[in-house]
């Protein structure tokens, strides 16, 4: 029998969350962002759940190729564009749309031989200061691109740094608007946070939104909002089982470094999940886990293959009991249970993005179709 740890992918949740993005940005088209192997979920595994998107956005040509192998004929956008001149051959061959964010990418296009002009997304740096042309250089880049026979339609894009936070998007939006005011082309501005929080304004939602995280059912602005507040459902459940039980007396300790010391007689459950699976090693005591759907705290350091939980609040737990590390737990008294990846991440000083992307190769995945229990 394989180790009991597994990651379940819920196709119905992906489909539902995509619909939530559409509801938040009516009339906009939706790029389903599937970079980083669909945020750790697996491109092939999520494809069925997200195939009603208008296009897929990612960064890696190898990942784009995987989408084409799934017979996806619709738009694919390379969010960082080309990394070198010969990437353009792949863009032509696979019919990829690509971001253009620096001058060398325009030089490469000017040298590129292709029968099919490329659709490009010209990126403006409106204050994030990661990728993109400054507002001063943007119009000149647009003029250069529009003179190239290798280029078809030019869309205009930017990315917000604080869509999930108090600073907000107004300062960046103003720069984008002022710089593109009289330029033709479709607009794309919103990641998940902007889609959820700011896309009621037509200027903000533009023609294409680019949600990633929310499709997987995590929230960009936790704990201000929780998944339920945004109507999102977790698309991944990481679950395992208890593979050991220990009875501790006061003064006994758990695991490496004896981080946790029992102050009373207690039962400890040992879970088949550790940092070699991608569970964060720095999860402190108190990080929540569900055992048989009941919240219990981690006690003691996470080790490579195992972690330990305090079973005081689940006296009926026993060897083989179901453990939910995050996602959808078993029903208790007829009620579904949930443990949000956002909450686990917060305990661990990180964000849901990092946890879902970090699951390791040895984790066994299973895709659950809507008709599965
Ligand atoms: C990753 C990414 C997104 C999606 O961001 P989320 O916060 O996951 O919604 C959108 N746009 C660009 C340019 C990105 O790199």
GROMACS .gro file of C-alpha atoms and ligand atoms in nm:
model
  388
    1UNK     CA    1   0.000   0.000   0.000
    2UNK     CA    2   0.135   0.345  -0.086
    3UNK     CA    3   0.197   0.601   0.184
    4UNK     CA    4  -0.141   0.750   0.277
    5UNK     CA    5  -0.055   1.111   0.188
    6UNK     CA    6  -0.238   1.242  -0.118
    7UNK     CA    7  -0.340   1.567  -0.283
    8UNK     CA    8  -0.691   1.573  -0.422
    9UNK     CA    9  -0.781   1.814  -0.702
   10UNK     CA   10  -1.145   1.919  -0.705
   11UNK     CA   11  -1.249   1.996  -1.062
   12UNK     CA   12  -1.587   2.131  -0.956
   13UNK     CA   13  -1.415   2.385  -0.730
   14UNK     CA   14  -1.189   2.504  -1.013
   15UNK     CA   15  -1.489   2.547  -1.238
   16UNK     CA   16  -1.681   2.728  -0.964
   17UNK     CA   17  -1.392   2.964  -0.885
   18UNK     CA   18  -1.347   3.048  -1.253
   19UNK     CA   19  -1.712   3.143  -1.258
   20UNK     CA   20  -1.649   3.366  -0.955
   21UNK     CA   21  -1.382   3.548  -1.156
   22UNK     CA   22  -1.632   3.599  -1.437
   23UNK     CA   23  -1.894   3.731  -1.193
   24UNK     CA   24  -1.640   3.977  -1.050
   25UNK     CA   25  -1.541   4.109  -1.391
   26UNK     CA   26  -1.851   4.094  -1.608
   27UNK     CA   27  -1.784   4.120  -1.982
   28UNK     CA   28  -1.410   4.080  -1.940
   29UNK     CA   29  -1.241   3.774  -2.084
   30UNK     CA   30  -1.054   3.557  -1.838
   31UNK     CA   31  -0.699   3.434  -1.861
   32UNK     CA   32  -0.673   3.138  -1.628
   33UNK     CA   33  -0.321   3.175  -1.490
   34UNK     CA   34  -0.161   2.830  -1.476
   35UNK     CA   35   0.207   2.921  -1.432
   36UNK     CA   36   0.418   2.714  -1.196
   37UNK     CA   37   0.241   2.398  -1.309
   38UNK     CA   38  -0.098   2.548  -1.224
   39UNK     CA   39   0.023   2.672  -0.885
   40UNK     CA   40   0.140   2.323  -0.798
   41UNK     CA   41  -0.188   2.155  -0.893
   42UNK     CA   42  -0.066   2.019  -1.227
   43UNK     CA   43  -0.162   2.164  -1.566
   44UNK     CA   44  -0.302   1.836  -1.696
   45UNK     CA   45  -0.496   1.783  -1.372
   46UNK     CA   46  -0.668   2.124  -1.366
   47UNK     CA   47  -0.731   2.149  -1.739
   48UNK     CA   48  -1.078   1.994  -1.736
   49UNK     CA   49  -1.189   2.227  -1.456
   50UNK     CA   50  -1.060   2.543  -1.626
   51UNK     CA   51  -1.118   2.473  -1.992
   52UNK     CA   52  -1.407   2.718  -2.010
   53UNK     CA   53  -1.154   3.001  -1.961
   54UNK     CA   54  -1.096   3.231  -2.259
   55UNK     CA   55  -0.725   3.162  -2.250
   56UNK     CA   56  -0.441   3.031  -2.035
   57UNK     CA   57  -0.154   3.246  -1.910
   58UNK     CA   58   0.183   3.111  -1.798
   59UNK     CA   59   0.553   3.178  -1.839
   60UNK     CA   60   0.715   2.864  -1.963
   61UNK     CA   61   0.710   2.751  -2.324
   62UNK     CA   62   0.731   2.390  -2.206
   63UNK     CA   63   0.409   2.443  -2.010
   64UNK     CA   64   0.245   2.604  -2.314
   65UNK     CA   65   0.341   2.298  -2.513
   66UNK     CA   66   0.170   2.077  -2.256
   67UNK     CA   67  -0.151   2.277  -2.305
   68UNK     CA   68  -0.131   2.233  -2.680
   69UNK     CA   69  -0.083   1.858  -2.624
   70UNK     CA   70  -0.411   1.862  -2.432
   71UNK     CA   71  -0.555   1.992  -2.757
   72UNK     CA   72  -0.613   2.344  -2.626
   73UNK     CA   73  -0.645   2.553  -2.943
   74UNK     CA   74  -0.741   2.881  -2.778
   75UNK     CA   75  -0.517   3.167  -2.667
   76UNK     CA   76  -0.209   3.112  -2.454
   77UNK     CA   77  -0.021   3.413  -2.317
   78UNK     CA   78   0.343   3.411  -2.206
   79UNK     CA   79   0.330   3.658  -1.917
   80UNK     CA   80   0.704   3.730  -1.926
   81UNK     CA   81   0.735   3.709  -2.303
   82UNK     CA   82   1.044   3.565  -2.466
   83UNK     CA   83   1.369   3.503  -2.281
   84UNK     CA   84   1.579   3.485  -2.598
   85UNK     CA   85   1.533   3.539  -2.972
   86UNK     CA   86   1.475   3.176  -3.063
   87UNK     CA   87   1.177   3.152  -2.827
   88UNK     CA   88   0.990   3.337  -3.102
   89UNK     CA   89   1.011   3.027  -3.320
   90UNK     CA   90   0.820   2.841  -3.052
   91UNK     CA   91   0.570   3.125  -3.028
   92UNK     CA   92   0.508   3.099  -3.401
   93UNK     CA   93   0.490   2.720  -3.397
   94UNK     CA   94   0.258   2.694  -3.095
   95UNK     CA   95   0.068   3.015  -3.172
   96UNK     CA   96   0.153   3.180  -2.841
   97UNK     CA   97   0.072   3.537  -2.756
   98UNK     CA   98   0.348   3.701  -2.560
   99UNK     CA   99   0.416   3.994  -2.333
  100UNK     CA  100   0.672   4.247  -2.452
  101UNK     CA  101   0.835   4.429  -2.164
  102UNK     CA  102   1.181   4.537  -2.280
  103UNK     CA  103   1.350   4.670  -2.595
  104UNK     CA  104   1.548   4.355  -2.674
  105UNK     CA  105   1.222   4.163  -2.713
  106UNK     CA  106   1.123   4.413  -2.984
  107UNK     CA  107   1.464   4.374  -3.153
  108UNK     CA  108   1.418   3.997  -3.159
  109UNK     CA  109   1.073   4.036  -3.313
  110UNK     CA  110   1.211   4.268  -3.579
  111UNK     CA  111   1.459   3.994  -3.679
  112UNK     CA  112   1.206   3.712  -3.660
  113UNK     CA  113   1.089   3.540  -3.976
  114UNK     CA  114   0.729   3.429  -3.952
  115UNK     CA  115   0.431   3.388  -4.178
  116UNK     CA  116   0.192   3.463  -3.894
  117UNK     CA  117   0.214   3.798  -3.718
  118UNK     CA  118   0.219   3.764  -3.340
  119UNK     CA  119  -0.035   3.897  -3.096
  120UNK     CA  120   0.155   4.082  -2.823
  121UNK     CA  121   0.077   4.231  -2.484
  122UNK     CA  122   0.288   4.542  -2.431
  123UNK     CA  123   0.360   4.580  -2.064
  124UNK     CA  124   0.385   4.906  -1.876
  125UNK     CA  125   0.567   4.948  -1.547
  126UNK     CA  126   0.327   5.171  -1.357
  127UNK     CA  127   0.506   5.139  -1.023
  128UNK     CA  128   0.553   4.771  -0.948
  129UNK     CA  129   0.908   4.808  -1.083
  130UNK     CA  130   0.942   4.451  -1.185
  131UNK     CA  131   0.873   4.411  -1.559
  132UNK     CA  132   0.764   4.665  -1.817
  133UNK     CA  133   0.842   4.987  -2.000
  134UNK     CA  134   0.830   5.305  -1.800
  135UNK     CA  135   0.547   5.537  -1.902
  136UNK     CA  136   0.803   5.756  -2.082
  137UNK     CA  137   0.929   5.469  -2.296
  138UNK     CA  138   0.594   5.299  -2.345
  139UNK     CA  139   0.459   5.498  -2.637
  140UNK     CA  140   0.783   5.469  -2.826
  141UNK     CA  141   0.775   5.090  -2.774
  142UNK     CA  142   0.419   5.087  -2.905
  143UNK     CA  143   0.520   5.283  -3.215
  144UNK     CA  144   0.813   5.050  -3.280
  145UNK     CA  145   0.595   4.739  -3.242
  146UNK     CA  146   0.317   4.870  -3.458
  147UNK     CA  147   0.563   4.928  -3.744
  148UNK     CA  148   0.667   4.559  -3.748
  149UNK     CA  149   0.510   4.319  -3.996
  150UNK     CA  150   0.580   4.044  -3.740
  151UNK     CA  151   0.328   4.199  -3.503
  152UNK     CA  152  -0.048   4.166  -3.523
  153UNK     CA  153  -0.267   4.329  -3.258
  154UNK     CA  154  -0.102   4.506  -2.965
  155UNK     CA  155  -0.276   4.482  -2.628
  156UNK     CA  156  -0.180   4.693  -2.330
  157UNK     CA  157  -0.108   4.550  -1.987
  158UNK     CA  158   0.017   4.641  -1.643
  159UNK     CA  159   0.037   4.472  -1.303
  160UNK     CA  160  -0.064   4.606  -0.961
  161UNK     CA  161   0.157   4.584  -0.654
  162UNK     CA  162  -0.107   4.657  -0.388
  163UNK     CA  163  -0.442   4.538  -0.518
  164UNK     CA  164  -0.481   4.335  -0.196
  165UNK     CA  165  -0.362   4.608   0.037
  166UNK     CA  166  -0.446   4.955   0.172
  167UNK     CA  167  -0.233   5.144  -0.083
  168UNK     CA  168  -0.463   5.012  -0.354
  169UNK     CA  169  -0.439   5.062  -0.729
  170UNK     CA  170  -0.541   5.422  -0.795
  171UNK     CA  171  -0.189   5.559  -0.836
  172UNK     CA  172  -0.097   5.290  -1.089
  173UNK     CA  173  -0.429   5.308  -1.269
  174UNK     CA  174  -0.390   5.683  -1.320
  175UNK     CA  175  -0.049   5.637  -1.482
  176UNK     CA  176  -0.174   5.355  -1.705
  177UNK     CA  177  -0.477   5.552  -1.817
  178UNK     CA  178  -0.287   5.870  -1.885
  179UNK     CA  179  -0.020   5.691  -2.087
  180UNK     CA  180  -0.256   5.475  -2.297
  181UNK     CA  181  -0.538   5.724  -2.331
  182UNK     CA  182  -0.533   5.747  -2.711
  183UNK     CA  183  -0.374   5.410  -2.790
  184UNK     CA  184  -0.594   5.142  -2.942
  185UNK     CA  185  -0.587   4.783  -2.819
  186UNK     CA  186  -0.732   4.562  -2.551
  187UNK     CA  187  -0.639   4.623  -2.188
  188UNK     CA  188  -0.541   4.379  -1.913
  189UNK     CA  189  -0.467   4.489  -1.556
  190UNK     CA  190  -0.614   4.259  -1.291
  191UNK     CA  191  -0.465   3.971  -1.096
  192UNK     CA  192  -0.691   3.787  -0.847
  193UNK     CA  193  -0.680   4.062  -0.585
  194UNK     CA  194  -0.773   4.332  -0.835
  195UNK     CA  195  -1.039   4.108  -0.992
  196UNK     CA  196  -1.203   4.049  -0.655
  197UNK     CA  197  -1.162   4.394  -0.503
  198UNK     CA  198  -1.152   4.648  -0.784
  199UNK     CA  199  -1.297   4.503  -1.104
  200UNK     CA  200  -1.643   4.653  -1.062
  201UNK     CA  201  -1.495   4.951  -1.247
  202UNK     CA  202  -1.488   4.887  -1.625
  203UNK     CA  203  -1.158   5.075  -1.655
  204UNK     CA  204  -0.996   4.842  -1.406
  205UNK     CA  205  -1.130   4.516  -1.541
  206UNK     CA  206  -1.046   4.614  -1.897
  207UNK     CA  207  -1.083   4.346  -2.163
  208UNK     CA  208  -0.896   4.061  -1.996
  209UNK     CA  209  -0.849   3.977  -1.628
  210UNK     CA  210  -0.566   3.749  -1.516
  211UNK     CA  211  -0.672   3.559  -1.204
  212UNK     CA  212  -0.445   3.289  -1.069
  213UNK     CA  213  -0.469   3.227  -0.697
  214UNK     CA  214  -0.845   3.267  -0.669
  215UNK     CA  215  -0.902   2.988  -0.922
  216UNK     CA  216  -0.740   2.752  -0.676
  217UNK     CA  217  -0.968   2.873  -0.397
  218UNK     CA  218  -0.719   3.069  -0.189
  219UNK     CA  219  -0.758   3.439  -0.118
  220UNK     CA  220  -0.509   3.715  -0.185
  221UNK     CA  221  -0.619   3.937   0.104
  222UNK     CA  222  -0.645   3.691   0.394
  223UNK     CA  223  -0.731   3.750   0.676
  224UNK     CA  224  -0.923   4.063   0.574
  225UNK     CA  225  -1.128   3.826   0.362
  226UNK     CA  226  -1.164   3.450   0.381
  227UNK     CA  227  -1.245   3.212   0.098
  228UNK     CA  228  -1.610   3.201   0.203
  229UNK     CA  229  -1.635   3.583   0.191
  230UNK     CA  230  -1.534   3.572  -0.175
  231UNK     CA  231  -1.738   3.259  -0.246
  232UNK     CA  232  -1.429   3.055  -0.330
  233UNK     CA  233  -1.384   2.682  -0.274
  234UNK     CA  234  -1.053   2.507  -0.219
  235UNK     CA  235  -0.942   2.326  -0.533
  236UNK     CA  236  -0.682   2.120  -0.348
  237UNK     CA  237  -0.711   1.900  -0.042
  238UNK     CA  238  -0.392   1.764   0.113
  239UNK     CA  239  -0.487   1.470   0.325
  240UNK     CA  240  -0.321   1.182   0.502
  241UNK     CA  241  -0.371   0.946   0.795
  242UNK     CA  242  -0.245   0.883   1.145
  243UNK     CA  243   0.029   0.622   1.126
  244UNK     CA  244   0.121   0.625   1.494
  245UNK     CA  245  -0.016   0.716   1.837
  246UNK     CA  246   0.192   0.801   2.146
  247UNK     CA  247   0.082   0.845   2.507
  248UNK     CA  248   0.280   1.115   2.684
  249UNK     CA  249   0.325   1.193   3.050
  250UNK     CA  250   0.400   1.539   3.189
  251UNK     CA  251   0.759   1.629   3.102
  252UNK     CA  252   0.774   1.406   2.793
  253UNK     CA  253   0.875   1.583   2.471
  254UNK     CA  254   0.799   1.537   2.102
  255UNK     CA  255   1.033   1.513   1.806
  256UNK     CA  256   1.361   1.676   1.711
  257UNK     CA  257   1.487   1.941   1.943
  258UNK     CA  258   1.216   1.851   2.197
  259UNK     CA  259   1.030   2.164   2.092
  260UNK     CA  260   0.705   2.057   2.259
  261UNK     CA  261   0.683   1.938   2.622
  262UNK     CA  262   0.366   1.775   2.762
  263UNK     CA  263   0.231   1.942   3.076
  264UNK     CA  264  -0.036   1.675   3.135
  265UNK     CA  265  -0.099   1.320   3.019
  266UNK     CA  266  -0.190   1.344   2.650
  267UNK     CA  267  -0.226   1.151   2.329
  268UNK     CA  268  -0.021   1.245   2.025
  269UNK     CA  269  -0.104   1.147   1.668
  270UNK     CA  270   0.174   1.098   1.414
  271UNK     CA  271   0.074   1.205   1.061
  272UNK     CA  272   0.232   1.081   0.738
  273UNK     CA  273   0.326   1.424   0.602
  274UNK     CA  274   0.652   1.612   0.639
  275UNK     CA  275   0.869   1.877   0.484
  276UNK     CA  276   0.987   1.640   0.209
  277UNK     CA  277   0.626   1.654   0.090
  278UNK     CA  278   0.630   2.033   0.082
  279UNK     CA  279   0.462   2.089   0.417
  280UNK     CA  280   0.645   2.385   0.578
  281UNK     CA  281   0.910   2.275   0.825
  282UNK     CA  282   0.875   2.600   1.015
  283UNK     CA  283   0.508   2.536   1.103
  284UNK     CA  284   0.494   2.636   1.470
  285UNK     CA  285   0.314   2.456   1.751
  286UNK     CA  286  -0.053   2.542   1.720
  287UNK     CA  287  -0.069   2.530   1.340
  288UNK     CA  288  -0.412   2.377   1.270
  289UNK     CA  289  -0.472   2.033   1.120
  290UNK     CA  290  -0.802   1.842   1.099
  291UNK     CA  291  -0.819   1.491   1.244
  292UNK     CA  292  -1.150   1.324   1.156
  293UNK     CA  293  -1.265   1.676   1.070
  294UNK     CA  294  -1.176   1.816   1.416
  295UNK     CA  295  -0.924   2.099   1.445
  296UNK     CA  296  -0.617   2.006   1.644
  297UNK     CA  297  -0.280   2.180   1.685
  298UNK     CA  298   0.059   2.066   1.560
  299UNK     CA  299   0.288   1.982   1.852
  300UNK     CA  300   0.661   1.955   1.796
  301UNK     CA  301   0.882   2.014   1.496
  302UNK     CA  302   0.775   1.898   1.151
  303UNK     CA  303   1.023   1.636   1.034
  304UNK     CA  304   1.100   1.507   0.685
  305UNK     CA  305   0.825   1.247   0.663
  306UNK     CA  306   0.603   1.308   0.964
  307UNK     CA  307   0.444   1.565   1.186
  308UNK     CA  308   0.271   1.531   1.522
  309UNK     CA  309  -0.060   1.662   1.649
  310UNK     CA  310  -0.223   1.692   1.990
  311UNK     CA  311  -0.523   1.454   1.996
  312UNK     CA  312  -0.674   1.587   2.320
  313UNK     CA  313  -0.983   1.719   2.139
  314UNK     CA  314  -1.040   1.402   1.931
  315UNK     CA  315  -1.052   1.115   2.181
  316UNK     CA  316  -1.204   0.889   1.913
  317UNK     CA  317  -0.904   0.933   1.681
  318UNK     CA  318  -0.707   0.615   1.622
  319UNK     CA  319  -0.452   0.463   1.391
  320UNK     CA  320  -0.568   0.526   1.033
  321UNK     CA  321  -0.780   0.829   1.122
  322UNK     CA  322  -0.817   1.074   0.834
  323UNK     CA  323  -0.606   1.387   0.858
  324UNK     CA  324  -0.662   1.702   0.651
  325UNK     CA  325  -0.356   1.928   0.620
  326UNK     CA  326  -0.559   2.180   0.416
  327UNK     CA  327  -0.868   2.183   0.199
  328UNK     CA  328  -1.191   1.990   0.237
  329UNK     CA  329  -1.217   1.761   0.538
  330UNK     CA  330  -1.462   1.479   0.608
  331UNK     CA  331  -1.816   1.569   0.712
  332UNK     CA  332  -1.878   1.584   1.086
  333UNK     CA  333  -2.239   1.536   1.200
  334UNK     CA  334  -2.345   1.586   0.840
  335UNK     CA  335  -2.160   1.918   0.807
  336UNK     CA  336  -1.867   1.959   0.567
  337UNK     CA  337  -1.540   2.063   0.730
  338UNK     CA  338  -1.278   2.293   0.583
  339UNK     CA  339  -0.928   2.405   0.669
  340UNK     CA  340  -0.817   2.690   0.450
  341UNK     CA  341  -0.467   2.687   0.308
  342UNK     CA  342  -0.463   3.060   0.384
  343UNK     CA  343  -0.499   2.993   0.755
  344UNK     CA  344  -0.227   2.729   0.757
  345UNK     CA  345  -0.002   2.965   0.561
  346UNK     CA  346  -0.061   3.247   0.804
  347UNK     CA  347   0.049   3.031   1.097
  348UNK     CA  348   0.362   2.950   0.900
  349UNK     CA  349   0.443   3.312   0.817
  350UNK     CA  350   0.373   3.270   0.446
  351UNK     CA  351   0.089   3.282   0.193
  352UNK     CA  352  -0.130   3.018   0.033
  353UNK     CA  353   0.056   3.066  -0.297
  354UNK     CA  354   0.379   2.933  -0.153
  355UNK     CA  355   0.225   2.627   0.013
  356UNK     CA  356   0.034   2.511  -0.293
  357UNK     CA  357   0.332   2.561  -0.523
  358UNK     CA  358   0.568   2.374  -0.292
  359UNK     CA  359   0.417   2.024  -0.290
  360UNK     CA  360   0.697   1.788  -0.382
  361UNK     CA  361   0.735   1.522  -0.648
  362UNK     CA  362   0.663   1.237  -0.413
  363UNK     CA  363   0.310   1.352  -0.331
  364UNK     CA  364   0.055   1.132  -0.503
  365UNK     CA  365  -0.227   1.327  -0.673
  366UNK     CA  366  -0.579   1.229  -0.749
  367UNK     CA  367  -0.827   1.427  -0.961
  368UNK     CA  368  -1.184   1.424  -0.834
  369UNK     CA  369  -1.453   1.472  -1.095
  370UNK     CA  370  -1.781   1.640  -0.995
  371UNK     CA  371  -1.969   1.311  -0.986
  372UNK     CA  372  -1.711   1.158  -0.746
  373UNK     CA  373  -1.808   1.161  -0.381
  374LIG     C1  374   0.100   3.544  -1.156
  374LIG     C2  375   0.043   3.658  -1.232
  374LIG     C3  376  -0.094   3.684  -1.225
  374LIG     C4  377  -0.188   3.608  -1.134
  374LIG     O1  378  -0.170   3.653  -1.003
  374LIG     P1  379  -0.264   3.602  -0.883
  374LIG     O2  380  -0.229   3.689  -0.771
  374LIG     O3  381  -0.227   3.460  -0.859
  374LIG     O4  382  -0.402   3.617  -0.930
  374LIG     C5  383  -0.144   3.787  -1.305
  374LIG     N1  384  -0.063   3.859  -1.384
  374LIG     C6  385   0.069   3.837  -1.392
  374LIG     C7  386   0.153   3.921  -1.480
  374LIG     C8  387   0.126   3.736  -1.315
  374LIG     O5  388   0.258   3.715  -1.323
   0.00000   0.00000   0.00000
